[in-house]
Amino acid sequence: MVTTEAVLPDRQVERRLGIVTAEVAIGLNLFKDVFTVARDIVGGRSETIQNAFSEAKETVLEEMQSEAHDLGANAIIAIDFKYSEISSGRSMLLMVGVGTAVRLRSVDANTTTNE
């Protein structure tokens, strides 16, 4: 289980195992950036940027889940994403994810879940 919620009404935190993080930097293709600039001028959504954000988020989540699994967690709670653009001659997107790896116990069954 991965969630941005810090409190889960139907679950109980059996044990907090630590903070998990992941960072992803993705370069944006200069050719595609030209279309992004044009889109900024005329308005509308940039599919290039949206795809980069989506790819970065999925990679961050996968890395956080791997780290949490290594700690023995069955969930990550209170996940937060931060992002910024790095422009040092070329456009890059930096996304960072942070969350708390926990071992959850189901409140109803009072047994540890294996999610």
Coordinates of C-alpha atoms in Angstrom, one line a residue:
M1 CA 0.0 0.0 0.0
V2 CA 1.2 3.5 -0.8
T3 CA -0.7 6.5 0.2
T4 CA -0.4 10.2 0.9
E5 CA -2.5 9.8 4.0
A6 CA -0.8 9.9 7.4
V7 CA -3.6 8.2 9.3
L8 CA -5.5 5.2 8.0
P9 CA -8.8 4.7 9.7
D10 CA -9.1 1.0 8.9
R11 CA -5.5 0.1 9.7
Q12 CA -3.1 0.3 12.6
V13 CA 0.6 1.0 12.3
E14 CA 2.3 -1.9 14.0
R15 CA 5.8 -0.5 13.5
R16 CA 7.4 2.5 11.8
L17 CA 10.5 1.3 9.9
G18 CA 12.0 4.5 8.7
I19 CA 11.9 7.2 6.1
V20 CA 12.2 6.1 2.4
T21 CA 13.2 8.5 -0.3
A22 CA 13.8 8.5 -4.0
E23 CA 15.1 11.1 -6.5
V24 CA 14.8 11.1 -10.2
A25 CA 16.2 13.6 -12.7
I26 CA 14.9 13.5 -16.2
G27 CA 16.3 15.4 -19.1
L28 CA 13.9 16.9 -21.6
N29 CA 14.7 16.5 -25.2
L30 CA 15.7 19.8 -26.9
F31 CA 13.6 19.1 -30.0
K32 CA 10.6 18.4 -27.8
D33 CA 11.4 21.5 -25.7
V34 CA 10.9 23.7 -28.8
F35 CA 7.3 22.5 -29.0
T36 CA 6.9 23.1 -25.3
V37 CA 8.0 26.7 -25.7
A38 CA 5.6 27.1 -28.6
R39 CA 2.8 25.6 -26.5
D40 CA 3.6 28.1 -23.7
I41 CA 3.2 30.9 -26.2
V42 CA -0.1 29.8 -27.6
G43 CA -1.5 28.1 -24.5
G44 CA -2.6 24.6 -23.8
R45 CA -1.1 21.5 -22.2
S46 CA 2.3 20.1 -22.9
E47 CA 2.2 16.4 -23.4
T48 CA 6.0 16.3 -23.2
I49 CA 6.1 17.8 -19.7
Q50 CA 3.1 15.8 -18.5
N51 CA 4.7 12.5 -19.7
A52 CA 8.0 13.5 -18.0
F53 CA 6.2 14.1 -14.7
S54 CA 4.3 10.8 -15.0
E55 CA 7.5 8.9 -15.8
A56 CA 9.3 10.5 -12.9
K57 CA 6.5 9.8 -10.4
E58 CA 6.3 6.1 -11.4
T59 CA 10.1 5.7 -11.1
V60 CA 10.1 7.5 -7.7
L61 CA 7.3 5.3 -6.4
E62 CA 9.0 2.1 -7.6
E63 CA 12.3 3.1 -5.9
M64 CA 10.5 4.0 -2.7
Q65 CA 8.6 0.7 -2.7
S66 CA 11.9 -1.3 -3.3
E67 CA 13.5 0.5 -0.3
A68 CA 10.5 0.0 1.9
H69 CA 10.4 -3.7 1.0
D70 CA 14.0 -4.1 1.9
L71 CA 13.1 -2.6 5.4
G72 CA 10.3 -5.2 5.8
A73 CA 7.5 -2.8 5.3
N74 CA 4.1 -3.6 3.8
A75 CA 3.1 0.0 3.2
I76 CA 4.4 3.6 2.7
I77 CA 2.3 6.3 4.3
A78 CA 2.5 10.1 4.3
I79 CA 4.1 10.2 0.8
D80 CA 5.0 13.6 -0.5
F81 CA 6.3 14.6 -3.9
K82 CA 8.5 17.7 -4.6
Y83 CA 9.6 18.8 -8.0
S84 CA 11.6 21.5 -9.6
E85 CA 13.2 22.3 -13.0
I86 CA 16.9 22.4 -13.3
S87 CA 18.1 24.6 -16.1
S88 CA 21.8 24.6 -16.6
G89 CA 22.0 24.9 -20.3
R90 CA 19.4 22.2 -20.8
S91 CA 16.0 21.5 -19.2
M92 CA 15.8 18.8 -16.6
L93 CA 13.0 17.8 -14.2
L94 CA 13.9 16.8 -10.7
M95 CA 11.3 14.9 -8.6
V96 CA 11.8 13.8 -5.1
G97 CA 9.5 11.5 -3.1
V98 CA 9.5 11.0 0.7
G99 CA 7.4 8.7 2.8
T100 CA 7.3 6.6 6.0
A101 CA 7.8 2.9 5.6
V102 CA 5.6 1.0 8.0
R103 CA 4.3 -2.4 8.9
L104 CA 0.5 -2.2 9.0
R105 CA -1.9 -4.4 11.0
S106 CA -5.5 -4.7 9.9
V107 CA -7.8 -3.3 12.6
D108 CA -10.6 -5.7 11.7
A109 CA -8.7 -8.9 11.6
N110 CA -6.0 -7.7 14.1
T111 CA -3.4 -9.5 11.9
T112 CA -0.5 -8.1 9.9
T113 CA -1.3 -7.5 6.3
N114 CA 0.9 -8.7 3.5
E115 CA 0.3 -6.0 0.9

